[in-house]
Amino acid sequence: MALIVQKYGGSSVGDVERIKNVARRVKQYHDAGDQVIVVVSAMRGVTDNLIRLAGEIMPIPSDREMDMLLATGEQTTIALTAMALHSLDVPAISLTGAQAGIVTDGVHTKAKIQNITPQQVHQLLDAGNVVIVAGFQGQTSDGHITTLGRGGSDLTAIALASAVKADLCQIFTDVDGVYTTDPRICPKARKLTEIAYDEMLELASLGAKVMQSRSVEFAKKFGVVFEVRSSLNDNPGTLIKEETTAMEGVVVRGVSLDKNQAKVTLVAVPDKPGVAAKIFKHLADATVNIDMIVQNVSHGTAAPSTDLSFTVEKADLLKAQRVFEGVRVEIGYREISTDENIAKLSIVGVGMRSHAGVAAKMFEILAAEDVNIGMISTSEIKISVVISLDGAERAVQAVHKAFIEEAQP
Ligand code: ADP
Ligand code: ASP
Ligand code: MG
């Protein structure tokens, strides 16, 4: 008998037939004597639709009310999944994030889990139930509903697996594992048998939405080994775990593309100490996360000024613009320009630590494809470039071909 956490994403519960399919899968484990906690997402498209509705009411709705709204998506699915199990004569009960004991901080729409008290979950499991928990949501210690950032049901599953000390944590989705790149973009993508936490973390934060990056960070911190696999077949999936020395033999494990970034440029910012600190403090106060930053060479000598560019998520662009409109005089920039027609292409692999010339090879491949590089950032195990959105998928295919198909026959 094992204690298992299974998470089913939006497409795996996309319609009533899919929910019945999930119930059949869960029943197999329950019948075998396992205790099963099932975490479900909102049905495919539901969260996006709720965001769209809110946007039709006002351009920047209150974050607290957004959470109240978005949490309803997962609540629909837990109840339907419980009913689907009941119809198969499996005892099951649904719980909201709060009922499952998930306590978060108060940063609405991007809340962090502070602690989980799973007593009730254990009691219900011990009484023979399958426990179905709403993904993506929690509650502050003073009772406000929060959500954990897009894709946050992954985090619910991993955090619960850690809190209940599960024997197994399975993330069921619509692909049968983690691939070397998004199989929708590159048909030659290969399924990985295993991948290190750090590689998965980079790929996820750089656009591979197969896992929410915060969930991978959590798994790494608390040593939760988990498997990504398909809810539609029984193929073996991909294991995400601690790095092994054998993993260093591969230079590039994966290629990712993030189309959800936008570039903001503040033109003619005074080039003097303290200005950058002010700019990024204002963004942080508005909970806008920034990614790459580029500061150009300064011009002028009497009152030198410079252009400062950085990338934010498209969803935060309007917020970022509002922030700067409010502090134009304080910061003293001349104008602000934005560009949504960008994408971030990255290559990731722990093997990069011990191999030279990887960046040069990547830039050559992009040059041969006539792709212009707008920004670059690197770490020990990744290289990212900002390129134009047009042609970005073609660039992914070229990079994948050189670093994976040809280099790893
Ligand atoms: P879920 O609804 O189950 O959470 P998501 O849509 O969030 O599923 O994530 C699964 C999708 O992630 C896949 O359909 C695939 O297109 C995309 N994806 C992006 N990069 C990768 C990758 N490297 N490996 C596998 N899938 C990927
Ligand atoms: N429903 C939420 C979203 O679409 C959470 C999730 O699917 O994991 O982002
Ligand atoms: Mg997801």
Coordinates of C-alpha atoms and ligand atoms in Angstrom, one line a residue:
M1 CA 0.0 0.0 0.0
A2 CA 1.4 3.4 -1.0
L3 CA 0.4 7.0 -0.5
I4 CA 0.2 8.6 -3.9
V5 CA -0.4 12.2 -5.0
Q6 CA -1.7 12.5 -8.6
K7 CA -2.3 15.8 -10.4
Y8 CA -4.4 16.1 -13.4
G9 CA -4.1 19.3 -15.5
G10 CA -6.6 21.2 -17.5
S11 CA -6.6 19.1 -20.6
S12 CA -6.8 15.9 -18.6
V13 CA -10.1 17.1 -17.1
G14 CA -11.1 19.1 -20.2
D15 CA -14.6 17.6 -20.5
V16 CA -16.9 15.1 -18.8
E17 CA -15.4 12.1 -20.7
R18 CA -11.9 13.1 -19.6
I19 CA -13.1 13.5 -16.0
K20 CA -14.6 10.0 -16.2
N21 CA -11.3 8.7 -17.6
V22 CA -9.5 10.3 -14.6
A23 CA -11.9 8.6 -12.2
R24 CA -11.2 5.2 -13.9
R25 CA -7.5 5.7 -13.5
V26 CA -7.8 6.7 -9.8
K27 CA -10.1 3.7 -9.1
Q28 CA -7.3 1.3 -10.3
Y29 CA -5.0 2.6 -7.6
H30 CA -7.7 2.7 -4.9
D31 CA -8.8 -0.8 -5.7
A32 CA -5.1 -1.9 -5.4
G33 CA -5.2 -0.6 -1.8
D34 CA -3.3 2.6 -2.3
Q35 CA -4.3 5.9 -0.6
V36 CA -4.8 8.5 -3.3
I37 CA -4.8 12.3 -3.1
V38 CA -6.0 13.8 -6.4
V39 CA -5.2 17.4 -7.3
V40 CA -7.1 18.8 -10.2
S41 CA -6.9 22.0 -12.3
A42 CA -9.7 23.9 -13.8
M43 CA -11.1 22.4 -17.0
R44 CA -9.1 23.5 -20.0
G45 CA -9.8 27.1 -21.0
V46 CA -11.8 28.0 -17.9
T47 CA -9.2 30.1 -16.2
D48 CA -8.4 32.0 -19.4
N49 CA -12.1 32.6 -19.9
L50 CA -12.5 34.0 -16.4
I51 CA -9.5 36.3 -16.9
R52 CA -11.1 37.5 -20.1
L53 CA -14.4 38.2 -18.4
A54 CA -12.7 40.2 -15.7
G55 CA -10.8 42.2 -18.3
E56 CA -14.1 43.1 -20.0
I57 CA -15.2 44.8 -16.7
M58 CA -12.0 46.7 -16.1
P59 CA -8.4 46.7 -17.4
I60 CA -6.6 46.1 -14.1
P61 CA -9.1 44.4 -11.7
S62 CA -8.3 44.0 -8.0
D63 CA -5.9 41.1 -7.3
R64 CA -8.0 39.9 -4.4
E65 CA -11.2 39.7 -6.5
M66 CA -9.2 38.0 -9.3
D67 CA -8.3 35.2 -6.8
M68 CA -11.9 34.9 -5.7
L69 CA -12.9 34.5 -9.3
L70 CA -10.2 32.2 -10.5
A71 CA -10.5 29.8 -7.6
T72 CA -14.0 28.9 -8.8
G73 CA -12.5 27.1 -11.9
E74 CA -10.8 24.4 -9.7
Q75 CA -13.9 24.1 -7.5
T76 CA -16.0 23.0 -10.4
T77 CA -13.5 20.2 -11.3
I78 CA -13.1 18.8 -7.7
A79 CA -16.9 18.3 -7.3
L80 CA -17.3 16.8 -10.8
T81 CA -14.3 14.4 -10.2
A82 CA -15.8 13.4 -6.8
M83 CA -19.1 12.6 -8.5
A84 CA -17.3 10.6 -11.3
L85 CA -15.7 8.5 -8.6
H86 CA -19.0 8.0 -6.7
S87 CA -20.5 6.8 -10.0
L88 CA -17.8 4.0 -9.9
D89 CA -18.7 3.3 -6.3
V90 CA -15.4 4.7 -5.1
P91 CA -15.7 6.7 -1.8
A92 CA -14.4 10.2 -2.6
I93 CA -14.6 13.7 -1.1
S94 CA -13.6 17.0 -2.6
L95 CA -11.7 19.8 -0.6
T96 CA -10.9 23.4 -1.4
G97 CA -7.3 24.4 -0.9
A98 CA -8.2 26.0 2.4
Q99 CA -10.0 22.8 3.6
A100 CA -6.9 20.8 2.7
G101 CA -5.0 23.0 5.1
I102 CA -3.0 25.1 2.5
V103 CA -2.0 28.4 4.1
T104 CA -0.4 31.1 2.0
D105 CA 0.9 34.6 2.3
G106 CA -1.3 37.5 1.2
V107 CA 0.3 38.2 -2.2
H108 CA -2.9 37.7 -4.3
T109 CA -2.5 36.1 -7.7
K110 CA 1.1 35.0 -6.9
A111 CA 0.8 33.7 -3.3
K112 CA 3.4 31.5 -1.7
I113 CA 2.6 28.5 0.4
Q114 CA 3.6 29.1 4.0
N115 CA 2.5 25.9 5.5
I116 CA 0.2 22.9 5.1
T117 CA -1.6 21.2 7.9
P118 CA -2.9 18.0 6.3
Q119 CA -4.7 16.4 9.3
Q120 CA -8.1 16.4 7.7
V121 CA -6.7 15.0 4.5
H122 CA -5.1 12.1 6.5
Q123 CA -8.3 11.5 8.4
L124 CA -10.4 11.3 5.2
L125 CA -7.8 9.0 3.6
D126 CA -7.7 6.7 6.7
A127 CA -11.5 6.5 6.5
G128 CA -11.1 5.0 3.0
N129 CA -11.7 8.0 0.8
V130 CA -10.0 9.3 -2.3
V131 CA -9.3 12.9 -1.4
I132 CA -9.7 15.4 -4.2
V133 CA -8.0 18.8 -3.7
A134 CA -8.5 21.9 -5.7
G135 CA -5.2 22.9 -7.3
F136 CA -3.9 26.4 -7.6
Q137 CA -5.5 27.9 -4.5
G138 CA -5.0 28.4 -0.8
Q139 CA -6.1 30.7 2.0
T140 CA -4.3 33.4 4.0
S141 CA -4.2 32.9 7.8
D142 CA -7.0 35.4 8.1
G143 CA -9.2 33.7 5.6
H144 CA -8.8 35.3 2.2
I145 CA -8.7 33.0 -0.8
T146 CA -5.5 33.2 -2.8
T147 CA -4.1 31.6 -6.0
L148 CA -0.5 30.4 -6.6
G149 CA 0.3 31.8 -10.1
R150 CA -0.6 30.4 -13.5
G151 CA 0.0 26.6 -13.7
G152 CA -0.1 26.6 -9.9
S153 CA -1.9 23.2 -9.5
D154 CA 1.6 21.6 -10.1
L155 CA 2.7 23.4 -6.9
T156 CA -0.3 22.2 -5.0
A157 CA 0.5 18.6 -5.9
I158 CA 4.2 18.9 -5.0
A159 CA 3.7 20.8 -1.8
L160 CA 1.0 18.3 -0.7
A161 CA 3.3 15.3 -1.6
S162 CA 5.9 16.9 0.6
A163 CA 3.5 17.6 3.5
V164 CA 2.0 14.1 3.6
K165 CA 5.3 12.4 2.8
A166 CA 3.8 10.7 -0.2
D167 CA 5.6 7.6 -1.7
L168 CA 4.9 8.8 -5.2
C169 CA 4.0 12.1 -6.9
Q170 CA 2.6 11.9 -10.4
I171 CA 1.9 14.8 -12.7
F172 CA -0.6 13.7 -15.4
T173 CA -0.8 15.9 -18.4
D174 CA -1.5 15.8 -22.2
V175 CA 2.1 14.8 -23.2
D176 CA 3.8 11.6 -22.0
G177 CA 6.7 13.3 -20.3
V178 CA 9.2 16.1 -20.5
Y179 CA 10.6 16.5 -24.0
T180 CA 13.8 18.1 -25.2
T181 CA 11.6 20.9 -26.5
D182 CA 7.9 21.6 -26.8
P183 CA 6.7 18.7 -29.1
R184 CA 4.1 21.1 -30.5
I185 CA 6.8 23.3 -31.9
C186 CA 9.3 20.7 -32.9
P187 CA 8.1 17.3 -34.1
K188 CA 11.6 15.9 -33.6
A189 CA 11.5 16.5 -29.9
R190 CA 12.6 13.5 -27.8
K191 CA 11.1 12.3 -24.5
L192 CA 13.6 12.4 -21.6
T193 CA 13.7 9.4 -19.2
E194 CA 15.0 11.7 -16.5
I195 CA 16.0 15.3 -15.9
A196 CA 17.8 17.1 -13.0
Y197 CA 15.8 19.6 -10.9
D198 CA 18.0 22.5 -12.0
E199 CA 17.5 21.7 -15.7
M200 CA 13.7 21.3 -15.2
L201 CA 13.7 24.5 -13.2
E202 CA 15.5 26.5 -15.9
L203 CA 13.4 25.0 -18.7
A204 CA 10.2 25.7 -16.8
S205 CA 11.1 29.3 -15.9
L206 CA 12.2 29.9 -19.5
G207 CA 8.9 28.9 -21.0
A208 CA 8.4 25.1 -21.0
K209 CA 5.0 25.3 -19.5
V210 CA 4.8 21.5 -18.9
M211 CA 5.7 22.3 -15.2
Q212 CA 5.1 25.5 -13.3
S213 CA 8.6 26.7 -12.4
R214 CA 7.8 27.5 -8.7
S215 CA 6.6 23.9 -8.3
V216 CA 10.0 22.6 -9.5
E217 CA 11.8 25.0 -7.1
F218 CA 9.7 23.6 -4.3
A219 CA 10.4 20.0 -5.3
K220 CA 14.1 20.7 -5.4
K221 CA 14.1 22.4 -2.0
F222 CA 12.2 19.6 -0.3
G223 CA 13.6 16.7 -2.3
V224 CA 10.3 15.6 -3.8
V225 CA 11.0 13.2 -6.7
F226 CA 8.1 13.4 -9.2
E227 CA 7.1 11.9 -12.5
V228 CA 5.5 13.7 -15.5
R229 CA 3.3 11.3 -17.6
S230 CA 0.2 11.2 -19.8
S231 CA -3.3 10.8 -18.5
L232 CA -4.3 9.3 -21.9
N233 CA -1.9 6.3 -22.1
D234 CA 0.3 4.1 -19.8
N235 CA 3.7 5.0 -21.4
P236 CA 6.5 5.5 -18.9
G237 CA 7.0 9.2 -18.1
T238 CA 10.0 11.4 -17.1
L239 CA 11.5 11.4 -13.7
I240 CA 12.6 14.7 -12.2
K241 CA 15.2 14.3 -9.5
E242 CA 18.6 15.2 -8.1
E243 CA 21.4 15.6 -10.6
T244 CA 23.7 12.6 -11.2
T245 CA 27.2 12.7 -12.6
A246 CA 26.0 10.8 -15.7
M247 CA 23.8 13.8 -16.6
E248 CA 26.8 16.0 -17.2
G249 CA 27.7 14.1 -20.4
V250 CA 24.9 15.8 -22.2
V251 CA 25.6 19.5 -23.1
V252 CA 22.1 20.7 -24.0
R253 CA 19.3 18.8 -22.3
G254 CA 16.5 21.0 -23.7
V255 CA 15.5 24.0 -25.7
S256 CA 12.6 26.3 -24.6
L257 CA 10.7 29.2 -26.0
D258 CA 8.8 31.8 -24.0
K259 CA 6.4 33.8 -26.1
N260 CA 4.9 35.5 -23.0
Q261 CA 7.5 38.2 -22.5
A262 CA 7.4 41.8 -23.5
K263 CA 10.2 44.4 -23.6
V264 CA 10.0 47.7 -21.9
T265 CA 12.5 50.5 -22.7
L266 CA 12.9 53.6 -20.6
V267 CA 14.5 56.2 -23.0
A268 CA 17.0 58.8 -21.7
V269 CA 17.1 57.8 -18.0
P270 CA 19.6 59.9 -16.0
D271 CA 22.8 57.9 -15.7
K272 CA 23.6 58.4 -12.0
P273 CA 23.7 56.3 -8.9
G274 CA 20.4 55.2 -7.4
V275 CA 18.2 55.5 -10.4
A276 CA 18.1 51.8 -11.3
A277 CA 17.4 51.0 -7.6
K278 CA 14.4 53.3 -7.7
I279 CA 13.1 51.9 -11.0
F280 CA 13.2 48.3 -9.9
K281 CA 11.9 49.1 -6.4
H282 CA 8.7 50.6 -7.9
L283 CA 8.3 47.5 -10.1
A284 CA 8.8 45.2 -7.1
D285 CA 6.3 47.2 -5.0
A286 CA 3.7 46.6 -7.7
T287 CA 4.7 42.8 -7.7
V288 CA 5.9 43.0 -11.3
N289 CA 8.6 40.4 -11.9
I290 CA 11.4 41.4 -14.2
D291 CA 13.7 39.1 -16.1
M292 CA 16.5 40.3 -18.4
I293 CA 17.9 43.8 -18.0
V294 CA 20.1 45.6 -20.5
Q295 CA 21.5 49.1 -19.9
N296 CA 22.9 50.8 -23.0
V297 CA 26.1 53.0 -23.1
S298 CA 25.3 56.5 -21.8
H299 CA 25.2 59.5 -24.0
G300 CA 26.0 63.2 -23.1
T301 CA 28.6 64.4 -20.6
A302 CA 27.0 67.3 -18.7
A303 CA 23.9 65.3 -17.7
P304 CA 24.6 61.8 -19.0
S305 CA 21.6 59.6 -19.8
T306 CA 21.1 56.1 -20.9
D307 CA 18.4 53.8 -22.2
L308 CA 17.3 50.9 -19.9
S309 CA 15.5 47.9 -21.3
F310 CA 14.0 44.9 -19.4
T311 CA 11.6 42.2 -20.0
V312 CA 8.4 41.5 -18.1
E313 CA 5.6 39.0 -18.5
K314 CA 3.0 40.2 -21.1
A315 CA 0.3 39.9 -18.4
D316 CA 2.2 42.5 -16.3
L317 CA 3.0 44.9 -19.1
L318 CA 0.0 47.2 -18.5
K319 CA 0.9 47.3 -14.7
A320 CA 4.5 48.1 -15.5
Q321 CA 3.5 51.0 -17.8
R322 CA 1.1 52.4 -15.2
V323 CA 3.9 52.3 -12.6
F324 CA 6.2 54.3 -14.8
E325 CA 3.6 56.8 -15.8
G326 CA 3.2 57.6 -12.1
V327 CA 6.9 58.2 -11.4
R328 CA 8.0 59.9 -14.6
V329 CA 9.0 63.1 -12.8
E330 CA 10.7 61.3 -10.0
I331 CA 12.8 59.1 -12.3
G332 CA 13.2 61.7 -15.0
Y333 CA 13.2 59.5 -18.1
R334 CA 12.2 61.0 -21.5
E335 CA 9.8 58.3 -22.8
I336 CA 8.7 54.8 -22.4
S337 CA 8.4 52.3 -25.3
T338 CA 7.2 48.7 -25.3
D339 CA 7.5 45.7 -27.7
E340 CA 5.3 42.7 -27.4
N341 CA 6.7 41.1 -30.6
I342 CA 9.5 39.3 -28.9
A343 CA 10.3 35.8 -27.7
K344 CA 13.0 34.3 -25.5
L345 CA 14.8 31.3 -26.8
S346 CA 17.0 29.3 -24.3
I347 CA 19.2 26.3 -24.2
V348 CA 19.6 24.4 -20.9
G349 CA 21.9 21.7 -19.6
V350 CA 24.1 20.9 -16.6
G351 CA 26.7 19.7 -19.0
M352 CA 27.4 23.4 -20.1
R353 CA 29.4 23.8 -16.9
S354 CA 32.1 21.6 -18.3
H355 CA 31.9 22.4 -22.0
A356 CA 33.2 25.5 -23.8
G357 CA 32.0 27.2 -26.9
V358 CA 28.3 26.6 -26.4
A359 CA 27.3 30.2 -26.7
A360 CA 29.4 30.8 -29.9
K361 CA 27.7 27.7 -31.5
M362 CA 24.2 29.0 -30.6
F363 CA 24.9 32.4 -32.0
E364 CA 26.3 30.9 -35.2
I365 CA 23.2 28.8 -35.7
L366 CA 20.9 31.8 -35.2
A367 CA 23.1 33.9 -37.6
A368 CA 22.8 31.2 -40.3
E369 CA 19.0 31.5 -39.8
D370 CA 19.2 35.2 -40.1
V371 CA 17.8 35.7 -36.6
N372 CA 18.8 38.9 -34.9
I373 CA 19.6 38.8 -31.2
G374 CA 18.2 41.7 -29.1
M375 CA 19.3 40.7 -25.5
I376 CA 21.4 37.9 -24.1
S377 CA 21.6 36.4 -20.6
T378 CA 23.5 33.4 -19.3
S379 CA 24.0 31.3 -16.2
E380 CA 26.1 28.3 -15.5
I381 CA 23.6 26.0 -17.1
K382 CA 21.6 28.1 -19.6
I383 CA 21.9 30.7 -22.4
S384 CA 18.9 32.8 -23.3
V385 CA 18.4 35.3 -26.1
V386 CA 15.6 37.6 -26.9
I387 CA 14.6 37.5 -30.6
S388 CA 11.7 38.6 -32.7
L389 CA 8.5 36.6 -32.3
D390 CA 8.2 36.1 -36.0
G391 CA 10.4 33.2 -37.0
A392 CA 11.0 32.2 -33.3
E393 CA 9.7 28.6 -33.8
R394 CA 11.9 28.2 -36.8
A395 CA 14.9 29.3 -34.6
V396 CA 13.9 26.6 -32.0
Q397 CA 13.9 23.9 -34.7
A398 CA 17.4 25.0 -35.9
V399 CA 18.9 25.1 -32.4
H400 CA 17.2 21.7 -31.5
K401 CA 18.6 20.2 -34.7
A402 CA 22.2 21.2 -34.0
F403 CA 22.4 20.7 -30.2
I404 CA 20.2 17.6 -29.9
E405 CA 19.4 15.7 -33.1
E406 CA 22.9 16.1 -34.6
A407 CA 25.0 16.2 -31.4
Q408 CA 23.2 13.4 -29.6
P409 CA 22.6 10.7 -32.2
Ligands
ADP1 P1 -1.6 20.8 -17.9 O1 -2.9 21.4 -18.3 O2 -1.7 19.3 -17.8 O3 -1.0 21.5 -16.7 P2 0.1 22.3 -19.7 O4 -0.6 22.7 -20.9 O5 0.3 23.3 -18.6 O6 -0.6 21.0 -19.1 O7 1.5 21.6 -20.1 C1 1.6 20.6 -21.0 C2 2.1 21.3 -22.3 O8 3.4 21.8 -22.2 C3 2.2 20.3 -23.5 O9 1.0 20.1 -24.2 C4 3.3 20.9 -24.4 O10 2.8 21.5 -25.5 C5 3.9 21.9 -23.5 N1 5.4 21.8 -23.4 C6 6.2 22.9 -23.5 N2 7.5 22.5 -23.4 C7 7.5 21.1 -23.2 C8 8.5 20.2 -23.0 N3 9.8 20.5 -23.0 N4 8.1 18.9 -22.8 C9 6.8 18.5 -22.8 N5 5.8 19.4 -23.0 C10 6.1 20.7 -23.2
ASP2 N1 -6.1 26.7 -13.6 C1 -4.9 27.4 -13.3 C2 -4.3 27.9 -14.6 O1 -4.8 27.7 -15.7 C3 -3.9 26.5 -12.6 C4 -3.4 25.3 -13.4 O2 -4.0 24.9 -14.4 O3 -2.5 24.6 -12.9 O4 -3.2 28.5 -14.6
MG3 MG 0.2 23.2 -16.4

